[in-house]
JSON list of C-alpha atoms in Angstrom, two decimals:
[
{"chain": "A", "resi": 26, "resn": "UNK", "atom": "CA", "xyz": [0.00, 0.00, 0.00]},
{"chain": "A", "resi": 27, "resn": "UNK", "atom": "CA", "xyz": [1.40, 3.41, -1.00]},
{"chain": "A", "resi": 28, "resn": "UNK", "atom": "CA", "xyz": [2.09, 5.88, 1.73]},
{"chain": "A", "resi": 29, "resn": "UNK", "atom": "CA", "xyz": [0.11, 9.11, 1.73]},
{"chain": "A", "resi": 30, "resn": "UNK", "atom": "CA", "xyz": [2.02, 11.84, -0.11]},
{"chain": "A", "resi": 31, "resn": "UNK", "atom": "CA", "xyz": [2.13, 14.25, 2.80]},
{"chain": "A", "resi": 32, "resn": "UNK", "atom": "CA", "xyz": [5.02, 16.13, 4.31]},
{"chain": "A", "resi": 33, "resn": "UNK", "atom": "CA", "xyz": [4.02, 14.94, 7.78]},
{"chain": "A", "resi": 34, "resn": "UNK", "atom": "CA", "xyz": [4.22, 11.29, 6.70]},
{"chain": "A", "resi": 35, "resn": "UNK", "atom": "CA", "xyz": [7.49, 11.87, 4.86]},
{"chain": "A", "resi": 36, "resn": "UNK", "atom": "CA", "xyz": [9.23, 13.66, 7.74]},
{"chain": "A", "resi": 37, "resn": "UNK", "atom": "CA", "xyz": [7.98, 11.08, 10.23]},
{"chain": "A", "resi": 38, "resn": "UNK", "atom": "CA", "xyz": [9.45, 8.32, 8.06]},
{"chain": "A", "resi": 39, "resn": "UNK", "atom": "CA", "xyz": [12.74, 10.21, 7.74]},
{"chain": "A", "resi": 40, "resn": "UNK", "atom": "CA", "xyz": [12.86, 10.73, 11.51]},
{"chain": "A", "resi": 41, "resn": "UNK", "atom": "CA", "xyz": [12.47, 7.00, 12.23]},
{"chain": "A", "resi": 42, "resn": "UNK", "atom": "CA", "xyz": [16.12, 6.33, 11.40]},
{"chain": "A", "resi": 43, "resn": "UNK", "atom": "CA", "xyz": [17.67, 9.79, 11.34]},
{"chain": "A", "resi": 44, "resn": "UNK", "atom": "CA", "xyz": [17.89, 12.85, 13.54]},
{"chain": "A", "resi": 45, "resn": "UNK", "atom": "CA", "xyz": [15.66, 15.59, 12.12]},
{"chain": "A", "resi": 46, "resn": "UNK", "atom": "CA", "xyz": [15.07, 19.13, 13.43]},
{"chain": "A", "resi": 47, "resn": "UNK", "atom": "CA", "xyz": [12.02, 21.18, 12.45]},
{"chain": "A", "resi": 48, "resn": "UNK", "atom": "CA", "xyz": [12.72, 24.66, 11.04]},
{"chain": "A", "resi": 49, "resn": "UNK", "atom": "CA", "xyz": [10.91, 27.49, 9.27]},
{"chain": "A", "resi": 50, "resn": "UNK", "atom": "CA", "xyz": [7.28, 28.46, 9.57]},
{"chain": "A", "resi": 51, "resn": "UNK", "atom": "CA", "xyz": [6.20, 25.14, 11.03]},
{"chain": "A", "resi": 52, "resn": "UNK", "atom": "CA", "xyz": [8.73, 25.55, 13.85]},
{"chain": "A", "resi": 53, "resn": "UNK", "atom": "CA", "xyz": [7.41, 29.06, 14.49]},
{"chain": "A", "resi": 54, "resn": "UNK", "atom": "CA", "xyz": [3.86, 27.71, 14.72]},
{"chain": "A", "resi": 55, "resn": "UNK", "atom": "CA", "xyz": [5.06, 24.99, 17.11]},
{"chain": "A", "resi": 56, "resn": "UNK", "atom": "CA", "xyz": [6.55, 27.74, 19.29]},
{"chain": "A", "resi": 57, "resn": "UNK", "atom": "CA", "xyz": [3.15, 29.40, 19.47]},
{"chain": "A", "resi": 58, "resn": "UNK", "atom": "CA", "xyz": [3.11, 31.98, 16.68]},
{"chain": "A", "resi": 59, "resn": "UNK", "atom": "CA", "xyz": [-0.12, 32.08, 14.69]},
{"chain": "A", "resi": 60, "resn": "UNK", "atom": "CA", "xyz": [1.04, 32.61, 11.13]},
{"chain": "A", "resi": 61, "resn": "UNK", "atom": "CA", "xyz": [0.61, 30.94, 7.72]},
{"chain": "A", "resi": 62, "resn": "UNK", "atom": "CA", "xyz": [3.28, 28.95, 5.90]},
{"chain": "A", "resi": 63, "resn": "UNK", "atom": "CA", "xyz": [3.43, 27.58, 2.37]},
{"chain": "A", "resi": 64, "resn": "UNK", "atom": "CA", "xyz": [6.10, 24.94, 2.91]},
{"chain": "A", "resi": 65, "resn": "UNK", "atom": "CA", "xyz": [7.84, 22.88, 5.54]},
{"chain": "A", "resi": 66, "resn": "UNK", "atom": "CA", "xyz": [11.54, 23.08, 6.44]},
{"chain": "A", "resi": 67, "resn": "UNK", "atom": "CA", "xyz": [13.67, 20.53, 8.25]},
{"chain": "A", "resi": 68, "resn": "UNK", "atom": "CA", "xyz": [17.34, 20.00, 9.08]},
{"chain": "A", "resi": 69, "resn": "UNK", "atom": "CA", "xyz": [18.49, 16.46, 8.47]},
{"chain": "A", "resi": 70, "resn": "UNK", "atom": "CA", "xyz": [21.63, 15.46, 10.35]},
{"chain": "A", "resi": 71, "resn": "UNK", "atom": "CA", "xyz": [24.54, 16.41, 8.02]},
{"chain": "A", "resi": 72, "resn": "UNK", "atom": "CA", "xyz": [26.47, 13.11, 8.30]},
{"chain": "A", "resi": 73, "resn": "UNK", "atom": "CA", "xyz": [30.12, 12.96, 7.28]},
{"chain": "A", "resi": 74, "resn": "UNK", "atom": "CA", "xyz": [29.59, 13.22, 3.52]},
{"chain": "A", "resi": 75, "resn": "UNK", "atom": "CA", "xyz": [27.04, 14.67, 1.12]},
{"chain": "A", "resi": 76, "resn": "UNK", "atom": "CA", "xyz": [26.78, 11.22, -0.50]},
{"chain": "A", "resi": 77, "resn": "UNK", "atom": "CA", "xyz": [25.58, 9.61, 2.73]},
{"chain": "A", "resi": 78, "resn": "UNK", "atom": "CA", "xyz": [23.21, 12.51, 3.39]},
{"chain": "A", "resi": 79, "resn": "UNK", "atom": "CA", "xyz": [21.64, 12.14, -0.07]},
{"chain": "A", "resi": 80, "resn": "UNK", "atom": "CA", "xyz": [21.43, 8.36, 0.35]},
{"chain": "A", "resi": 81, "resn": "UNK", "atom": "CA", "xyz": [19.39, 8.85, 3.56]},
{"chain": "A", "resi": 82, "resn": "UNK", "atom": "CA", "xyz": [17.02, 11.22, 1.76]},
{"chain": "A", "resi": 83, "resn": "UNK", "atom": "CA", "xyz": [16.56, 9.00, -1.26]},
{"chain": "A", "resi": 84, "resn": "UNK", "atom": "CA", "xyz": [15.83, 5.97, 0.91]},
{"chain": "A", "resi": 85, "resn": "UNK", "atom": "CA", "xyz": [12.68, 7.77, 2.07]},
{"chain": "A", "resi": 86, "resn": "UNK", "atom": "CA", "xyz": [11.85, 9.25, -1.35]},
{"chain": "A", "resi": 87, "resn": "UNK", "atom": "CA", "xyz": [11.74, 5.67, -2.64]},
{"chain": "A", "resi": 88, "resn": "UNK", "atom": "CA", "xyz": [9.01, 4.86, -0.13]},
{"chain": "A", "resi": 89, "resn": "UNK", "atom": "CA", "xyz": [6.80, 7.65, -1.45]},
{"chain": "A", "resi": 90, "resn": "UNK", "atom": "CA", "xyz": [6.10, 6.99, -5.15]},
{"chain": "A", "resi": 91, "resn": "UNK", "atom": "CA", "xyz": [5.20, 10.29, -6.81]},
{"chain": "A", "resi": 92, "resn": "UNK", "atom": "CA", "xyz": [7.64, 12.34, -4.74]},
{"chain": "A", "resi": 93, "resn": "UNK", "atom": "CA", "xyz": [10.75, 13.76, -6.38]},
{"chain": "A", "resi": 94, "resn": "UNK", "atom": "CA", "xyz": [13.81, 15.89, -5.65]},
{"chain": "A", "resi": 95, "resn": "UNK", "atom": "CA", "xyz": [13.90, 19.49, -6.86]},
{"chain": "A", "resi": 96, "resn": "UNK", "atom": "CA", "xyz": [16.73, 22.03, -6.97]},
{"chain": "A", "resi": 97, "resn": "UNK", "atom": "CA", "xyz": [15.53, 25.22, -5.31]},
{"chain": "A", "resi": 98, "resn": "UNK", "atom": "CA", "xyz": [18.46, 27.23, -6.63]},
{"chain": "A", "resi": 99, "resn": "UNK", "atom": "CA", "xyz": [18.24, 26.07, -10.25]},
{"chain": "A", "resi": 100, "resn": "UNK", "atom": "CA", "xyz": [14.50, 25.38, -10.32]},
{"chain": "A", "resi": 101, "resn": "UNK", "atom": "CA", "xyz": [14.75, 21.98, -11.95]},
{"chain": "A", "resi": 102, "resn": "UNK", "atom": "CA", "xyz": [14.10, 18.37, -11.10]},
{"chain": "A", "resi": 103, "resn": "UNK", "atom": "CA", "xyz": [17.06, 16.26, -9.97]},
{"chain": "A", "resi": 104, "resn": "UNK", "atom": "CA", "xyz": [16.78, 12.60, -10.91]},
{"chain": "A", "resi": 105, "resn": "UNK", "atom": "CA", "xyz": [20.29, 11.19, -10.48]},
{"chain": "A", "resi": 106, "resn": "UNK", "atom": "CA", "xyz": [22.00, 10.82, -7.08]},
{"chain": "A", "resi": 107, "resn": "UNK", "atom": "CA", "xyz": [25.18, 12.50, -8.33]},
{"chain": "A", "resi": 108, "resn": "UNK", "atom": "CA", "xyz": [23.10, 15.52, -9.42]},
{"chain": "A", "resi": 109, "resn": "UNK", "atom": "CA", "xyz": [21.60, 15.76, -5.96]},
{"chain": "A", "resi": 110, "resn": "UNK", "atom": "CA", "xyz": [25.01, 15.47, -4.28]},
{"chain": "A", "resi": 111, "resn": "UNK", "atom": "CA", "xyz": [26.37, 18.29, -6.45]},
{"chain": "A", "resi": 112, "resn": "UNK", "atom": "CA", "xyz": [23.33, 20.44, -5.71]},
{"chain": "A", "resi": 113, "resn": "UNK", "atom": "CA", "xyz": [23.51, 19.92, -1.95]},
{"chain": "A", "resi": 114, "resn": "UNK", "atom": "CA", "xyz": [27.25, 20.64, -2.00]},
{"chain": "A", "resi": 115, "resn": "UNK", "atom": "CA", "xyz": [26.59, 23.92, -3.78]},
{"chain": "A", "resi": 116, "resn": "UNK", "atom": "CA", "xyz": [23.38, 25.10, -2.12]},
{"chain": "A", "resi": 117, "resn": "UNK", "atom": "CA", "xyz": [22.91, 23.12, 1.15]},
{"chain": "A", "resi": 118, "resn": "UNK", "atom": "CA", "xyz": [19.19, 22.49, 0.57]},
{"chain": "A", "resi": 119, "resn": "UNK", "atom": "CA", "xyz": [16.93, 20.42, -1.66]},
{"chain": "A", "resi": 120, "resn": "UNK", "atom": "CA", "xyz": [13.16, 20.40, -2.05]},
{"chain": "A", "resi": 121, "resn": "UNK", "atom": "CA", "xyz": [10.95, 17.32, -2.08]},
{"chain": "A", "resi": 122, "resn": "UNK", "atom": "CA", "xyz": [8.11, 17.87, -4.52]},
{"chain": "A", "resi": 123, "resn": "UNK", "atom": "CA", "xyz": [4.95, 15.92, -5.25]},
{"chain": "A", "resi": 124, "resn": "UNK", "atom": "CA", "xyz": [3.76, 16.19, -1.64]},
{"chain": "A", "resi": 125, "resn": "UNK", "atom": "CA", "xyz": [0.76, 18.03, -0.24]},
{"chain": "A", "resi": 126, "resn": "UNK", "atom": "CA", "xyz": [3.20, 20.77, 0.83]},
{"chain": "A", "resi": 127, "resn": "UNK", "atom": "CA", "xyz": [6.72, 21.43, -0.49]},
{"chain": "A", "resi": 128, "resn": "UNK", "atom": "CA", "xyz": [9.35, 20.06, 1.89]},
{"chain": "A", "resi": 129, "resn": "UNK", "atom": "CA", "xyz": [12.77, 21.73, 2.04]},
{"chain": "A", "resi": 130, "resn": "UNK", "atom": "CA", "xyz": [15.52, 19.60, 3.58]},
{"chain": "A", "resi": 131, "resn": "UNK", "atom": "CA", "xyz": [18.68, 21.39, 4.71]},
{"chain": "A", "resi": 132, "resn": "UNK", "atom": "CA", "xyz": [22.12, 19.96, 5.20]},
{"chain": "A", "resi": 133, "resn": "UNK", "atom": "CA", "xyz": [23.26, 23.38, 6.43]},
{"chain": "A", "resi": 134, "resn": "UNK", "atom": "CA", "xyz": [20.57, 25.91, 7.43]},
{"chain": "A", "resi": 135, "resn": "UNK", "atom": "CA", "xyz": [20.97, 29.66, 7.20]},
{"chain": "A", "resi": 136, "resn": "UNK", "atom": "CA", "xyz": [23.47, 31.01, 9.80]},
{"chain": "A", "resi": 137, "resn": "UNK", "atom": "CA", "xyz": [24.12, 27.57, 11.35]},
{"chain": "A", "resi": 138, "resn": "UNK", "atom": "CA", "xyz": [27.14, 25.37, 10.65]},
{"chain": "A", "resi": 139, "resn": "UNK", "atom": "CA", "xyz": [26.94, 21.65, 10.06]},
{"chain": "A", "resi": 140, "resn": "UNK", "atom": "CA", "xyz": [29.17, 20.96, 13.06]},
{"chain": "A", "resi": 141, "resn": "UNK", "atom": "CA", "xyz": [26.59, 22.68, 15.29]},
{"chain": "A", "resi": 142, "resn": "UNK", "atom": "CA", "xyz": [23.97, 20.02, 14.63]},
{"chain": "A", "resi": 143, "resn": "UNK", "atom": "CA", "xyz": [24.74, 18.04, 17.78]},
{"chain": "A", "resi": 144, "resn": "UNK", "atom": "CA", "xyz": [24.44, 21.07, 20.08]},
{"chain": "A", "resi": 145, "resn": "UNK", "atom": "CA", "xyz": [21.24, 22.30, 18.42]},
{"chain": "A", "resi": 146, "resn": "UNK", "atom": "CA", "xyz": [19.79, 18.78, 18.66]},
{"chain": "A", "resi": 147, "resn": "UNK", "atom": "CA", "xyz": [20.74, 18.49, 22.34]},
{"chain": "A", "resi": 148, "resn": "UNK", "atom": "CA", "xyz": [19.06, 21.81, 23.19]},
{"chain": "A", "resi": 149, "resn": "UNK", "atom": "CA", "xyz": [15.93, 21.03, 21.14]},
{"chain": "A", "resi": 150, "resn": "UNK", "atom": "CA", "xyz": [12.74, 19.52, 22.55]},
{"chain": "A", "resi": 151, "resn": "UNK", "atom": "CA", "xyz": [11.17, 16.26, 21.38]},
{"chain": "A", "resi": 152, "resn": "UNK", "atom": "CA", "xyz": [7.99, 16.25, 19.30]},
{"chain": "A", "resi": 153, "resn": "UNK", "atom": "CA", "xyz": [5.43, 13.49, 18.84]},
{"chain": "A", "resi": 154, "resn": "UNK", "atom": "CA", "xyz": [6.41, 13.14, 15.18]},
{"chain": "A", "resi": 155, "resn": "UNK", "atom": "CA", "xyz": [9.95, 12.08, 16.14]},
{"chain": "A", "resi": 156, "resn": "UNK", "atom": "CA", "xyz": [11.40, 15.40, 15.06]},
{"chain": "A", "resi": 157, "resn": "UNK", "atom": "CA", "xyz": [12.85, 17.91, 17.50]},
{"chain": "A", "resi": 158, "resn": "UNK", "atom": "CA", "xyz": [11.86, 21.55, 17.89]},
{"chain": "A", "resi": 159, "resn": "UNK", "atom": "CA", "xyz": [14.88, 23.87, 18.13]},
{"chain": "A", "resi": 160, "resn": "UNK", "atom": "CA", "xyz": [15.34, 26.10, 21.14]},
{"chain": "A", "resi": 161, "resn": "UNK", "atom": "CA", "xyz": [14.26, 29.68, 20.47]},
{"chain": "A", "resi": 162, "resn": "UNK", "atom": "CA", "xyz": [17.74, 31.16, 20.14]},
{"chain": "A", "resi": 163, "resn": "UNK", "atom": "CA", "xyz": [18.84, 28.54, 17.60]},
{"chain": "A", "resi": 164, "resn": "UNK", "atom": "CA", "xyz": [15.71, 29.08, 15.54]},
{"chain": "A", "resi": 165, "resn": "UNK", "atom": "CA", "xyz": [16.28, 32.85, 15.84]},
{"chain": "A", "resi": 166, "resn": "UNK", "atom": "CA", "xyz": [19.67, 32.48, 14.15]},
{"chain": "A", "resi": 167, "resn": "UNK", "atom": "CA", "xyz": [18.16, 30.75, 11.11]},
{"chain": "A", "resi": 168, "resn": "UNK", "atom": "CA", "xyz": [16.01, 33.85, 10.57]},
{"chain": "A", "resi": 169, "resn": "UNK", "atom": "CA", "xyz": [18.92, 36.31, 10.54]},
{"chain": "A", "resi": 170, "resn": "UNK", "atom": "CA", "xyz": [20.13, 38.29, 7.52]},
{"chain": "A", "resi": 171, "resn": "UNK", "atom": "CA", "xyz": [17.60, 36.90, 5.05]},
{"chain": "A", "resi": 172, "resn": "UNK", "atom": "CA", "xyz": [16.08, 40.26, 4.12]},
{"chain": "A", "resi": 173, "resn": "UNK", "atom": "CA", "xyz": [12.57, 38.80, 4.31]},
{"chain": "A", "resi": 174, "resn": "UNK", "atom": "CA", "xyz": [9.96, 40.75, 6.30]},
{"chain": "A", "resi": 175, "resn": "UNK", "atom": "CA", "xyz": [8.38, 37.55, 7.65]},
{"chain": "A", "resi": 176, "resn": "UNK", "atom": "CA", "xyz": [11.71, 36.43, 9.11]},
{"chain": "A", "resi": 177, "resn": "UNK", "atom": "CA", "xyz": [12.05, 39.77, 10.89]},
{"chain": "A", "resi": 178, "resn": "UNK", "atom": "CA", "xyz": [8.60, 39.29, 12.41]},
{"chain": "A", "resi": 179, "resn": "UNK", "atom": "CA", "xyz": [9.57, 35.76, 13.42]},
{"chain": "A", "resi": 180, "resn": "UNK", "atom": "CA", "xyz": [12.71, 37.09, 15.11]},
{"chain": "A", "resi": 181, "resn": "UNK", "atom": "CA", "xyz": [10.73, 39.64, 17.11]},
{"chain": "A", "resi": 182, "resn": "UNK", "atom": "CA", "xyz": [8.40, 36.89, 18.33]},
{"chain": "A", "resi": 183, "resn": "UNK", "atom": "CA", "xyz": [11.32, 34.63, 19.26]},
{"chain": "A", "resi": 184, "resn": "UNK", "atom": "CA", "xyz": [13.03, 37.50, 21.08]},
{"chain": "A", "resi": 185, "resn": "UNK", "atom": "CA", "xyz": [9.92, 37.90, 23.22]},
{"chain": "A", "resi": 186, "resn": "UNK", "atom": "CA", "xyz": [10.07, 34.20, 24.15]},
{"chain": "A", "resi": 187, "resn": "UNK", "atom": "CA", "xyz": [13.77, 34.41, 24.98]},
{"chain": "A", "resi": 188, "resn": "UNK", "atom": "CA", "xyz": [13.30, 37.49, 27.15]},
{"chain": "A", "resi": 189, "resn": "UNK", "atom": "CA", "xyz": [10.52, 35.81, 29.10]},
{"chain": "A", "resi": 190, "resn": "UNK", "atom": "CA", "xyz": [12.78, 32.84, 29.77]},
{"chain": "A", "resi": 191, "resn": "UNK", "atom": "CA", "xyz": [15.62, 35.11, 30.84]},
{"chain": "A", "resi": 192, "resn": "UNK", "atom": "CA", "xyz": [13.24, 37.14, 33.01]},
{"chain": "A", "resi": 193, "resn": "UNK", "atom": "CA", "xyz": [12.25, 33.94, 34.82]},
{"chain": "A", "resi": 194, "resn": "UNK", "atom": "CA", "xyz": [15.70, 32.32, 35.12]},
{"chain": "A", "resi": 195, "resn": "UNK", "atom": "CA", "xyz": [18.44, 34.98, 35.42]},
{"chain": "A", "resi": 196, "resn": "UNK", "atom": "CA", "xyz": [17.26, 36.30, 38.81]},
{"chain": "A", "resi": 197, "resn": "UNK", "atom": "CA", "xyz": [17.42, 32.80, 40.37]},
{"chain": "A", "resi": 198, "resn": "UNK", "atom": "CA", "xyz": [19.86, 30.61, 38.38]},
{"chain": "A", "resi": 199, "resn": "UNK", "atom": "CA", "xyz": [23.40, 29.58, 39.26]},
{"chain": "A", "resi": 200, "resn": "UNK", "atom": "CA", "xyz": [26.50, 30.57, 37.29]},
{"chain": "A", "resi": 201, "resn": "UNK", "atom": "CA", "xyz": [26.50, 27.48, 35.09]},
{"chain": "A", "resi": 202, "resn": "UNK", "atom": "CA", "xyz": [22.97, 28.14, 33.90]},
{"chain": "A", "resi": 203, "resn": "UNK", "atom": "CA", "xyz": [23.67, 31.86, 33.49]},
{"chain": "A", "resi": 204, "resn": "UNK", "atom": "CA", "xyz": [26.62, 31.04, 31.22]},
{"chain": "A", "resi": 205, "resn": "UNK", "atom": "CA", "xyz": [24.50, 28.57, 29.26]},
{"chain": "A", "resi": 206, "resn": "UNK", "atom": "CA", "xyz": [21.85, 31.23, 28.72]},
{"chain": "A", "resi": 207, "resn": "UNK", "atom": "CA", "xyz": [24.21, 34.03, 27.75]},
{"chain": "A", "resi": 208, "resn": "UNK", "atom": "CA", "xyz": [26.20, 31.75, 25.44]},
{"chain": "A", "resi": 209, "resn": "UNK", "atom": "CA", "xyz": [23.05, 31.55, 23.30]},
{"chain": "A", "resi": 210, "resn": "UNK", "atom": "CA", "xyz": [21.66, 35.08, 23.48]},
{"chain": "A", "resi": 211, "resn": "UNK", "atom": "CA", "xyz": [22.99, 38.42, 24.69]},
{"chain": "A", "resi": 212, "resn": "UNK", "atom": "CA", "xyz": [21.52, 41.88, 24.92]},
{"chain": "A", "resi": 213, "resn": "UNK", "atom": "CA", "xyz": [21.47, 44.54, 27.67]},
{"chain": "A", "resi": 214, "resn": "UNK", "atom": "CA", "xyz": [17.79, 44.10, 28.50]},
{"chain": "A", "resi": 215, "resn": "UNK", "atom": "CA", "xyz": [18.15, 40.40, 29.25]},
{"chain": "A", "resi": 216, "resn": "UNK", "atom": "CA", "xyz": [21.43, 40.86, 31.15]},
{"chain": "A", "resi": 217, "resn": "UNK", "atom": "CA", "xyz": [19.71, 43.35, 33.44]},
{"chain": "A", "resi": 218, "resn": "UNK", "atom": "CA", "xyz": [17.55, 40.53, 34.84]},
{"chain": "A", "resi": 219, "resn": "UNK", "atom": "CA", "xyz": [20.65, 39.19, 36.65]},
{"chain": "A", "resi": 220, "resn": "UNK", "atom": "CA", "xyz": [20.81, 42.30, 38.83]},
{"chain": "A", "resi": 221, "resn": "UNK", "atom": "CA", "xyz": [18.64, 40.74, 41.56]},
{"chain": "A", "resi": 222, "resn": "UNK", "atom": "CA", "xyz": [20.35, 37.34, 41.52]},
{"chain": "A", "resi": 223, "resn": "UNK", "atom": "CA", "xyz": [21.60, 36.37, 45.00]},
{"chain": "A", "resi": 224, "resn": "UNK", "atom": "CA", "xyz": [24.81, 34.82, 43.60]},
{"chain": "A", "resi": 225, "resn": "UNK", "atom": "CA", "xyz": [27.54, 37.48, 43.25]},
{"chain": "A", "resi": 226, "resn": "UNK", "atom": "CA", "xyz": [29.26, 35.46, 40.53]},
{"chain": "A", "resi": 227, "resn": "UNK", "atom": "CA", "xyz": [26.11, 35.59, 38.36]},
{"chain": "A", "resi": 228, "resn": "UNK", "atom": "CA", "xyz": [25.85, 39.34, 38.82]},
{"chain": "A", "resi": 229, "resn": "UNK", "atom": "CA", "xyz": [29.55, 39.70, 37.97]},
{"chain": "A", "resi": 230, "resn": "UNK", "atom": "CA", "xyz": [29.07, 37.59, 34.84]},
{"chain": "A", "resi": 231, "resn": "UNK", "atom": "CA", "xyz": [26.27, 39.85, 33.57]},
{"chain": "A", "resi": 232, "resn": "UNK", "atom": "CA", "xyz": [28.10, 42.98, 34.66]},
{"chain": "A", "resi": 233, "resn": "UNK", "atom": "CA", "xyz": [31.17, 42.06, 32.63]},
{"chain": "A", "resi": 234, "resn": "UNK", "atom": "CA", "xyz": [29.11, 41.90, 29.43]},
{"chain": "A", "resi": 235, "resn": "UNK", "atom": "CA", "xyz": [27.29, 45.13, 30.23]},
{"chain": "A", "resi": 236, "resn": "UNK", "atom": "CA", "xyz": [30.61, 46.95, 30.71]},
{"chain": "A", "resi": 237, "resn": "UNK", "atom": "CA", "xyz": [31.86, 45.55, 27.41]},
{"chain": "A", "resi": 238, "resn": "UNK", "atom": "CA", "xyz": [28.72, 46.79, 25.65]},
{"chain": "A", "resi": 239, "resn": "UNK", "atom": "CA", "xyz": [29.05, 50.19, 27.34]},
{"chain": "A", "resi": 240, "resn": "UNK", "atom": "CA", "xyz": [32.68, 50.46, 26.19]},
{"chain": "A", "resi": 241, "resn": "UNK", "atom": "CA", "xyz": [31.48, 49.84, 22.65]},
{"chain": "A", "resi": 242, "resn": "UNK", "atom": "CA", "xyz": [29.09, 52.79, 22.96]},
{"chain": "A", "resi": 243, "resn": "UNK", "atom": "CA", "xyz": [25.82, 51.00, 23.72]},
{"chain": "A", "resi": 244, "resn": "UNK", "atom": "CA", "xyz": [23.45, 53.53, 25.37]},
{"chain": "A", "resi": 245, "resn": "UNK", "atom": "CA", "xyz": [21.18, 50.90, 26.95]},
{"chain": "A", "resi": 246, "resn": "UNK", "atom": "CA", "xyz": [24.07, 49.31, 28.82]},
{"chain": "A", "resi": 247, "resn": "UNK", "atom": "CA", "xyz": [25.21, 52.77, 29.93]},
{"chain": "A", "resi": 248, "resn": "UNK", "atom": "CA", "xyz": [21.80, 53.53, 31.40]},
{"chain": "A", "resi": 249, "resn": "UNK", "atom": "CA", "xyz": [21.55, 50.13, 33.11]},
{"chain": "A", "resi": 250, "resn": "UNK", "atom": "CA", "xyz": [24.95, 50.59, 34.72]},
{"chain": "A", "resi": 251, "resn": "UNK", "atom": "CA", "xyz": [24.23, 54.20, 35.71]},
{"chain": "A", "resi": 252, "resn": "UNK", "atom": "CA", "xyz": [21.22, 53.02, 37.70]},
{"chain": "A", "resi": 253, "resn": "UNK", "atom": "CA", "xyz": [23.59, 51.10, 39.99]},
{"chain": "A", "resi": 254, "resn": "UNK", "atom": "CA", "xyz": [22.64, 48.30, 42.37]},
{"chain": "A", "resi": 255, "resn": "UNK", "atom": "CA", "xyz": [25.03, 45.64, 41.08]},
{"chain": "A", "resi": 256, "resn": "UNK", "atom": "CA", "xyz": [27.24, 45.38, 44.16]}
]
């Protein structure tokens, strides 16, 4: 019996034997943003070679008769494995067509490196489909420098989620957690939440970054520091 030609079925099949992270509009919706999307985006574990990566994709394509591989950059169908390998080497993404929604599979997403997959996967949360949902700051990075208005709106929404998490955790966390948080996202407004933390080392950690920002001419850091209360 043929499998239903749906992106949900395809990604679930891919995730049975591979590590897959949800990206794009569907990831934004999963994080709580009510917005439309015309396609689905995922990050398939990069593996050591493009040949192995393509082999993993094609193993699932073969289970969905009617699906096919499409070059997004060159806008043409790719039928031979060597064509797909060359395309993924050049452009880092392929599209699976013939589904109920176009599915874009990345080997290297925008603003993320392939060697970051393990850390993004570890920080992501599990989904019922077998995929993982990236943590807000990792998803935020994939939206950077695209020039698309929708991505800017997505970033603003993700920033609001990050700030709420920082607002809840920086006043009460230990130094290890504070470093983990600030390794992933930094701005003066979020650092200011550490001001009431009872651990002097956490306050000192945030203060160091604020002083660096102030030295670079950031007016928000200057105002935060001028208000005092960090000792």
